[in-house]
mmCIF file of C-alpha atoms in Angstrom:
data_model
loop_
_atom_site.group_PDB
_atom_site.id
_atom_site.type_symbol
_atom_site.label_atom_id
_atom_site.label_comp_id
_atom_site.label_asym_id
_atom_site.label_seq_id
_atom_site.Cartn_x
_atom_site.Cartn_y
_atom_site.Cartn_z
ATOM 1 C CA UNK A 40 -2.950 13.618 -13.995
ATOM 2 C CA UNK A 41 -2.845 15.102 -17.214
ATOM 3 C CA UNK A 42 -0.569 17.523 -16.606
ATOM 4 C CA UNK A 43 1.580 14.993 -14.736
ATOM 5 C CA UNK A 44 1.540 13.005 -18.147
ATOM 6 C CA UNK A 45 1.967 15.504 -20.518
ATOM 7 C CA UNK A 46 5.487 15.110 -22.124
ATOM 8 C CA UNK A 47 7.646 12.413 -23.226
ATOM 9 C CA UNK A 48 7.866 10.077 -19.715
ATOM 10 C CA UNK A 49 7.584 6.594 -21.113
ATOM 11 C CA UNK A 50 8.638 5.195 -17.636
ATOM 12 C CA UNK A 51 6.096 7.228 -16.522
ATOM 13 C CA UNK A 52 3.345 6.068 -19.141
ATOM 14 C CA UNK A 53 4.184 2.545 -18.332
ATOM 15 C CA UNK A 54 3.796 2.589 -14.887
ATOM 16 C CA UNK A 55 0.477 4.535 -14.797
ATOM 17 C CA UNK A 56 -0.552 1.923 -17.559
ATOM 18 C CA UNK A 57 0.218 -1.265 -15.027
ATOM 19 C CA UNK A 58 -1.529 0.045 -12.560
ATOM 20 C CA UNK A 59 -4.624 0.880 -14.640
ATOM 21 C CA UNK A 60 -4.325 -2.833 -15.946
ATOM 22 C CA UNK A 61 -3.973 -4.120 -11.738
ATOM 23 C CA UNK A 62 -6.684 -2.127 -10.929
ATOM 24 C CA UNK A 63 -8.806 -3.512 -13.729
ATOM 25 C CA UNK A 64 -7.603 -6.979 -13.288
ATOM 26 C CA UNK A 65 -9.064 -6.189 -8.766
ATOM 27 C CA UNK A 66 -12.455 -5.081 -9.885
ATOM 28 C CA UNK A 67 -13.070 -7.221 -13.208
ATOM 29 C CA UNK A 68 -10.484 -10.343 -12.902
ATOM 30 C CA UNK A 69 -12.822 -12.446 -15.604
ATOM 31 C CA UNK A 70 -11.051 -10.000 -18.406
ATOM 32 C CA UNK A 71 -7.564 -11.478 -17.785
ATOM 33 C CA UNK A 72 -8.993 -15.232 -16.777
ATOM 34 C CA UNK A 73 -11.685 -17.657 -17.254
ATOM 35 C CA UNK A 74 -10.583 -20.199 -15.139
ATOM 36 C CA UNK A 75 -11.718 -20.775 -11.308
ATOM 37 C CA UNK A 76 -8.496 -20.032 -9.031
ATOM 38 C CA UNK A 77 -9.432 -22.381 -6.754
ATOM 39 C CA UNK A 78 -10.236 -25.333 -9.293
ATOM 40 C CA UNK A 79 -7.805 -28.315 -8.677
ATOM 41 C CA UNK A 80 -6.772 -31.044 -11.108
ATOM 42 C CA UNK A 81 -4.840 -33.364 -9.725
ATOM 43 C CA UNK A 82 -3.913 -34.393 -13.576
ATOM 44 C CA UNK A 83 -2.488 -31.413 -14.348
ATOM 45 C CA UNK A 84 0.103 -30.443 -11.295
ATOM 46 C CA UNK A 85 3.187 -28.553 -11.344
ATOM 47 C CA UNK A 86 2.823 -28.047 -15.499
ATOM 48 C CA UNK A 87 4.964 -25.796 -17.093
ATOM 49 C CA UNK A 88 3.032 -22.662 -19.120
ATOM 50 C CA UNK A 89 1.516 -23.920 -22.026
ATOM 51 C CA UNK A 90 -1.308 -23.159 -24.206
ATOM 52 C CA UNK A 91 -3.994 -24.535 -21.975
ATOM 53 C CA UNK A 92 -2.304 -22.878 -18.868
ATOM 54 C CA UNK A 93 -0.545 -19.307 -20.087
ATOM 55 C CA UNK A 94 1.972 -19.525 -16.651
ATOM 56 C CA UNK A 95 1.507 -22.594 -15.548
ATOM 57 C CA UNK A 96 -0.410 -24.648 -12.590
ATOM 58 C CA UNK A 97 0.463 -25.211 -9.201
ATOM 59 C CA UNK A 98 1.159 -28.265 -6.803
ATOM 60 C CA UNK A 99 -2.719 -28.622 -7.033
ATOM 61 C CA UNK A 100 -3.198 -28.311 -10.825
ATOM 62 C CA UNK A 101 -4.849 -24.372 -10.654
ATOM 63 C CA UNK A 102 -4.116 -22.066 -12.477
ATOM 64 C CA UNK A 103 -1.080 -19.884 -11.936
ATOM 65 C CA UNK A 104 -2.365 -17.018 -14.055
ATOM 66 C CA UNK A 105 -6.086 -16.985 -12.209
ATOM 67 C CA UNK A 106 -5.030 -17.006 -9.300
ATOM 68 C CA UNK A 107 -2.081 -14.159 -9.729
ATOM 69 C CA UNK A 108 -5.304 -12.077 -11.131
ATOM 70 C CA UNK A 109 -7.638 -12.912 -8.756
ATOM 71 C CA UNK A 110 -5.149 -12.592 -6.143
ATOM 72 C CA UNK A 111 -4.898 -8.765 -7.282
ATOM 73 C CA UNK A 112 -7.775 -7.654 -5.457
ATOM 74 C CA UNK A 113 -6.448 -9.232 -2.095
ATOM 75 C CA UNK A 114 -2.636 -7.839 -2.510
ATOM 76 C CA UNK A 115 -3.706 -4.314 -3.805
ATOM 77 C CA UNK A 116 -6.081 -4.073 -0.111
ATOM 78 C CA UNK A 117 -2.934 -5.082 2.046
ATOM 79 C CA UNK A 118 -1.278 -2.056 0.565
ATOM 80 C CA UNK A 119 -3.795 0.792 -0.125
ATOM 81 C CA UNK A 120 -6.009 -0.453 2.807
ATOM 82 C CA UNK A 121 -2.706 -0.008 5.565
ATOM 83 C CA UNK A 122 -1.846 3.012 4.327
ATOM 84 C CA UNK A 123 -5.420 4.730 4.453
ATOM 85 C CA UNK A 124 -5.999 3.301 8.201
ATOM 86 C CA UNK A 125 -2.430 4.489 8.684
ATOM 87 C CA UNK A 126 -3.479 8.093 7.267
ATOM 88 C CA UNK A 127 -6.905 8.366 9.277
ATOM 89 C CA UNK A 128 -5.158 7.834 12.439
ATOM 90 C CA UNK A 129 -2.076 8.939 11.983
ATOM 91 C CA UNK A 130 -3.492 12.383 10.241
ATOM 92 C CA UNK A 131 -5.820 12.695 13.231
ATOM 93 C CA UNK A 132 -2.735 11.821 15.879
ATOM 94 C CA UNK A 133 -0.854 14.796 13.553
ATOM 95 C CA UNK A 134 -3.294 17.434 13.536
ATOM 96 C CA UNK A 135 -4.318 17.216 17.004
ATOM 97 C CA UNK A 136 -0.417 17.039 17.955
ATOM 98 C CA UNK A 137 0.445 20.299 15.460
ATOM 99 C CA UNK A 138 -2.757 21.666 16.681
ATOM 100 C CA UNK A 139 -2.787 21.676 20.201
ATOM 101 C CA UNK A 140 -1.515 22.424 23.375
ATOM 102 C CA UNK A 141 2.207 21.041 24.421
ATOM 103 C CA UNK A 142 1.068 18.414 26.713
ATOM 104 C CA UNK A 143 -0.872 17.029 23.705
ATOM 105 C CA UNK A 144 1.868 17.219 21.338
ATOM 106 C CA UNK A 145 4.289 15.762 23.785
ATOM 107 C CA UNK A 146 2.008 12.815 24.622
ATOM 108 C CA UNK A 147 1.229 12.424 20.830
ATOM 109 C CA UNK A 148 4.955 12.258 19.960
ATOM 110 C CA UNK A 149 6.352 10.586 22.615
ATOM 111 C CA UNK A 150 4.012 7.343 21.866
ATOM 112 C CA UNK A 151 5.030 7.983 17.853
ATOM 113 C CA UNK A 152 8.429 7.707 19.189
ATOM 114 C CA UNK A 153 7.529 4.449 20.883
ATOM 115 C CA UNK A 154 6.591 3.050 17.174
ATOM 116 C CA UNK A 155 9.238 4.423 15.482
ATOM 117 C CA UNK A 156 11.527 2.386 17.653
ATOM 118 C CA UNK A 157 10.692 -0.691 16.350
ATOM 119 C CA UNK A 158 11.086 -1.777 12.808
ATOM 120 C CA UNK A 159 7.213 -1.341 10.732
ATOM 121 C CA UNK A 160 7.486 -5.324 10.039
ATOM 122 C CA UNK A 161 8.107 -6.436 13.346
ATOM 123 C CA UNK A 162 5.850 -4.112 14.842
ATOM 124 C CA UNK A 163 3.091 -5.294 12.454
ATOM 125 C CA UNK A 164 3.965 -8.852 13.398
ATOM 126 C CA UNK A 165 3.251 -8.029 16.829
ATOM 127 C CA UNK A 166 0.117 -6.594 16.066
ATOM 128 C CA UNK A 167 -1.232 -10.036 14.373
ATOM 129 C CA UNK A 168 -0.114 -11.881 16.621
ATOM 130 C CA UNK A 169 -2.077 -10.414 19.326
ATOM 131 C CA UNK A 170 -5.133 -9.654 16.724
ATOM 132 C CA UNK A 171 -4.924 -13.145 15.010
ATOM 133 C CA UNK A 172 -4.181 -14.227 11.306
ATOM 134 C CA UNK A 173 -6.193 -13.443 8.175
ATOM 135 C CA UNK A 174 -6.495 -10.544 5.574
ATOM 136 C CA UNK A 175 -8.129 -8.322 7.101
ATOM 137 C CA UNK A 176 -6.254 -8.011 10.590
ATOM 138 C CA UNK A 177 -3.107 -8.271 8.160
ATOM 139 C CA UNK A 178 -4.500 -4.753 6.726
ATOM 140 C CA UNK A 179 -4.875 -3.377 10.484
ATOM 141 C CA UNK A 180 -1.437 -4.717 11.695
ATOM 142 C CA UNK A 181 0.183 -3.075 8.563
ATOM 143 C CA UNK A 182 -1.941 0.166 9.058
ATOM 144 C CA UNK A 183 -0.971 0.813 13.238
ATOM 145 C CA UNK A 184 2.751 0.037 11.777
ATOM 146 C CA UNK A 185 2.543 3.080 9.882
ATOM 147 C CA UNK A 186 0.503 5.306 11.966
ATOM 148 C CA UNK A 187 3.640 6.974 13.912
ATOM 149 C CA UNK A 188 5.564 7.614 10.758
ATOM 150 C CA UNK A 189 2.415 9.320 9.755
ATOM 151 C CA UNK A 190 1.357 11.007 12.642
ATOM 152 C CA UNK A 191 5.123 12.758 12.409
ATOM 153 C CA UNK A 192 5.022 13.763 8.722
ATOM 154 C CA UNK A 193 1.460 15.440 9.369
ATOM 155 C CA UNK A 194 2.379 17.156 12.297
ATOM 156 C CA UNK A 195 5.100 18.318 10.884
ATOM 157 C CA UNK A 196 3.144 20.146 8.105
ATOM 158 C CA UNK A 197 0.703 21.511 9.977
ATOM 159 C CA UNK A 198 3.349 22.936 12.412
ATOM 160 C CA UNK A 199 4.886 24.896 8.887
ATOM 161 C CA UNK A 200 1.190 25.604 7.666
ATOM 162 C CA UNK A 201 0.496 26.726 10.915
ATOM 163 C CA UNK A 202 3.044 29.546 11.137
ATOM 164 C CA UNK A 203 2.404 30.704 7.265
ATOM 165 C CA UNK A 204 1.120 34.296 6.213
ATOM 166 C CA UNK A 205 -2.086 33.338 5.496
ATOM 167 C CA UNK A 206 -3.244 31.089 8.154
ATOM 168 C CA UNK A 207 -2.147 34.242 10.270
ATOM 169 C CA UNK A 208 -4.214 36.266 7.946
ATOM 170 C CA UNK A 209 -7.274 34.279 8.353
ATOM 171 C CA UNK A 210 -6.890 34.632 12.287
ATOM 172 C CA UNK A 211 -6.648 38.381 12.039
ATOM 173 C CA UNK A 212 -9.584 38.401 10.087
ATOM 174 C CA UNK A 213 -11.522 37.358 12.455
ATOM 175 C CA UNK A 214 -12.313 33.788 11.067
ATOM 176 C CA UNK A 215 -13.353 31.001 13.577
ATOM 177 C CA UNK A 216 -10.432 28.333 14.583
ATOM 178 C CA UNK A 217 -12.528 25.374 13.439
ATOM 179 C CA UNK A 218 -12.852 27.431 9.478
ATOM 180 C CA UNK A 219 -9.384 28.408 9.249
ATOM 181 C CA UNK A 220 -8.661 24.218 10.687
ATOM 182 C CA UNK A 221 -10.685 22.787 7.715
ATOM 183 C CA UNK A 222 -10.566 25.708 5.154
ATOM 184 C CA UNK A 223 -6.251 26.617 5.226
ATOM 185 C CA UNK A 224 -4.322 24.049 7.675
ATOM 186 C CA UNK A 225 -5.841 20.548 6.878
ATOM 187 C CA UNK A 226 -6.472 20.929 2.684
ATOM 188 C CA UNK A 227 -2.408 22.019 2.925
ATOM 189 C CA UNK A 228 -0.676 20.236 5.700
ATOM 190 C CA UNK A 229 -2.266 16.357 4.083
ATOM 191 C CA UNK A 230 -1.705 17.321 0.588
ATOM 192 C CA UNK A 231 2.179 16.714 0.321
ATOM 193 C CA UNK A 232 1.253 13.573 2.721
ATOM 194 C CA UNK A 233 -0.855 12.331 0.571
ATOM 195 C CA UNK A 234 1.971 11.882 -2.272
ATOM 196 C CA UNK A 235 4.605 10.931 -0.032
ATOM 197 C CA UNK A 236 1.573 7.739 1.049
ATOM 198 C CA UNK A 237 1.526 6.868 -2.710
ATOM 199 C CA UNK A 238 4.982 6.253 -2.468
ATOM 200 C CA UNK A 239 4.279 4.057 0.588
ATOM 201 C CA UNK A 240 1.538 1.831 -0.680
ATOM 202 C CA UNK A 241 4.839 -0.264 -2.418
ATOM 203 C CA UNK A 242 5.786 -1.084 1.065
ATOM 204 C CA UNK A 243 2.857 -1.623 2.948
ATOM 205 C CA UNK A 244 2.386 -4.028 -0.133
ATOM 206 C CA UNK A 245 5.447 -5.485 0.431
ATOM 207 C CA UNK A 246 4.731 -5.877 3.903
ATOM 208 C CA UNK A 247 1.017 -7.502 3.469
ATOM 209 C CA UNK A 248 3.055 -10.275 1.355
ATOM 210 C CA UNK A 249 5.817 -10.830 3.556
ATOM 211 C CA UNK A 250 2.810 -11.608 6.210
ATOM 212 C CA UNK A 251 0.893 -13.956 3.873
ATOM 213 C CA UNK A 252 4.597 -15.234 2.988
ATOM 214 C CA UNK A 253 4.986 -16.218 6.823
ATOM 215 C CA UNK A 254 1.269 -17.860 6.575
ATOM 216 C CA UNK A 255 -0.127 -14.933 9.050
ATOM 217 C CA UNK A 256 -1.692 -13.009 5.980
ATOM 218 C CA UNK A 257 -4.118 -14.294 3.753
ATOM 219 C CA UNK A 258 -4.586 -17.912 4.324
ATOM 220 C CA UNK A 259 -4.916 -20.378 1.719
ATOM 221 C CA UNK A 260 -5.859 -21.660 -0.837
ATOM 222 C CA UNK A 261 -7.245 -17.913 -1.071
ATOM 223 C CA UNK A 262 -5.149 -16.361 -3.985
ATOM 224 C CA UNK A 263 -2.494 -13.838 -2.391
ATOM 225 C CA UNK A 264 0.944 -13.205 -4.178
ATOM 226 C CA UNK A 265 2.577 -13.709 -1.004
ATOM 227 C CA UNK A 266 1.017 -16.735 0.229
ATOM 228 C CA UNK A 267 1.774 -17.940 -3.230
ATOM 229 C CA UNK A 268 5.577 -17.670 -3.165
ATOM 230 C CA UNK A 269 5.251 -19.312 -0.064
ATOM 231 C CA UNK A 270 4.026 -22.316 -1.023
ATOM 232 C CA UNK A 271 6.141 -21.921 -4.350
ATOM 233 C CA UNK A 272 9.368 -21.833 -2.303
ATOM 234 C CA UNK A 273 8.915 -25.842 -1.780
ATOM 235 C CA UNK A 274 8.685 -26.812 -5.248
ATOM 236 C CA UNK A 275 11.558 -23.628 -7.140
ATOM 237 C CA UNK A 276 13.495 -26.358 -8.121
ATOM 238 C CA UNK A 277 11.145 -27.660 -10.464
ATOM 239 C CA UNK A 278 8.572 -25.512 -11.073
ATOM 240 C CA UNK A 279 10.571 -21.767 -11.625
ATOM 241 C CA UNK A 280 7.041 -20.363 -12.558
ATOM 242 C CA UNK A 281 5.211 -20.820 -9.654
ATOM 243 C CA UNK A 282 7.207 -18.772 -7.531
ATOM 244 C CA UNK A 283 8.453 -16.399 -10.664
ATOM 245 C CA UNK A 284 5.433 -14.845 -11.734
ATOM 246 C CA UNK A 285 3.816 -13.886 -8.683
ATOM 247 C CA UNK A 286 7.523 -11.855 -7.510
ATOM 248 C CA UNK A 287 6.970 -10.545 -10.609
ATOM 249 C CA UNK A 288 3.553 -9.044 -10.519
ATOM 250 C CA UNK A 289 4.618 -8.068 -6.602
ATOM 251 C CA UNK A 290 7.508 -6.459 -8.011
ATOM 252 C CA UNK A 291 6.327 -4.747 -11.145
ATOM 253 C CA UNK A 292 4.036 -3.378 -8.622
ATOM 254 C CA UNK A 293 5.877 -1.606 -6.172
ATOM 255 C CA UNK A 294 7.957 -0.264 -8.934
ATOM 256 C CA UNK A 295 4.735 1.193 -10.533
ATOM 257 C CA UNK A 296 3.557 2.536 -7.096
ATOM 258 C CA UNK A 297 7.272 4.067 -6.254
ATOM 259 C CA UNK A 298 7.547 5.593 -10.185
ATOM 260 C CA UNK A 299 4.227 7.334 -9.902
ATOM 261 C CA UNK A 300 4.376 8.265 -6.060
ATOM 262 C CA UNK A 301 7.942 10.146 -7.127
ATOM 263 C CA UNK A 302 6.436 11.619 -10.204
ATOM 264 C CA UNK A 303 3.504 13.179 -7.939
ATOM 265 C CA UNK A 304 5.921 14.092 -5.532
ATOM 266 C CA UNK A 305 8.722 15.948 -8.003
ATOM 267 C CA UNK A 306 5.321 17.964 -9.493
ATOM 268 C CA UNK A 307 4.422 18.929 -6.643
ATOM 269 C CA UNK A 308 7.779 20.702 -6.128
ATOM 270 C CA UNK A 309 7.559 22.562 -9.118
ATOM 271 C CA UNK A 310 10.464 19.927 -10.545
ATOM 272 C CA UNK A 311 10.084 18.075 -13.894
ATOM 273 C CA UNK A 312 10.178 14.033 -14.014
#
């Protein structure tokens, strides 16, 4: 990270600093708020941001800024918690299809195909609506959406790591299959996944609010960004900060996530920022 920072990338800076501050605000939300995000005063509704209330209240009189940072925790899971189920399985689904024999790999990518097929959104929709509502199973729906683009991208790298000099060198050797597996082909064929899955956290976040947005994420009065602007959406013509704030910190988000994923990705191809 160091070297990835090292030079003048104020883009860069900034969007390494906002996710620091997100991250922060998951794990230690009292920093950024006092107030309960699930405290209503029904003399204080709909108010625009004042002193008292730094972005405002909602229909229910709580406050806008609490729960946008307690709602953090909850938004940042949707996106880093579907792409790591999506990389477990869909890493395992890759090696095992790059790894073994053709009936495998045709099986494997065959039923990726299937996935593929259908748009990630509406093929986590399905999955929660068989699995049922809530945050977590709005996690796992996200997660199996992404498993066949990841079971394709790993495959696909341990196909090229497969054929390289020194994997063949390791074989001559004399090394065992299993060694050369978890020594040369798996370190190399999930490292350039890896970046390309920081770049994809922005979507699966996306995604997890677009769920809670439909009322099949995160149900209220649980603070979720997406649930939040879907409440907000009633009341935009009066209140502009109820719905404004939270697109913001959703936004500001997946730009962070999508500036640092491509910085990650550029170093890793020996290209500068």
């Amino acid at each position: 990270m160091r070297g990835l920072l090292r030079g003048r990338r104020p883009g860069l800076w900034l969007a390494v600093a906002v996710l620091a501050v997100l991250v922060l605000a998951a794990v230690v939300p009292g920093l950024f708020s006092g107030q309960d995000p699930l405290a209503v005063d029904s003399a204080q509704t709909l108010r625009p941001p004042s002193a008292a209330h730094l972005l405002g209240t909602d229909e229910n009189g709580r406050d806008v800024l609490a729960r946008i940072v307690h709602g953090t925790r909850t938004s940042l899971l949707l996106g880093f918690g579907a792409i790591a189920i999506a990389l477990a399985f869909g890493g395992l689904l890759g090696l095992a299809a790059g790894l073994g024999n053709k009936i495998i790999e045709n099986v494997i990518m065959r039923l990726s195909d299937i996935g593929l097929a259908f748009p990630e959104l509406l093929l986590a929709l399905v999955v929660i609506t068989v699995a049922g509502g809530g945050t977590a199973n709005a996690v796992l729906a996200i997660g199996v959406a992404n498993i066949p683009s990841y079971a394709r991208l790993v495959r696909a790298q341990t196909l090229a790591v497969r054929s390289s000099s020194y994997v063949e060198a390791a074989h001559a050797l004399g090394l065992p299959g299993p060694r050369v597996v978890l020594r040369h082909v798996l370190p190399n064929a999930v490292k350039p996944v890896l970046i390309l899955a920081t770049i994809g956290v922005g979507t699966a976040l996306v995604a997890g609010s677009a769920l809670s947005f439909l009322g099949l994420g995160t149900p209220p009065p649980e603070p979720e960004w997406g649930s939040m602007l879907s409440t907000a959406r009633n009341f935009i013509s009066r209140a502009w900060w109820y719905g404004v704030f939270p697109g913001a910190a959703i936004t500001l988000t997946v730009i962070s996530v999508t500036v640092v994923g491509r910085a990650l990705r550029l170093r890793s191809e020996g290209r500068t920022w």
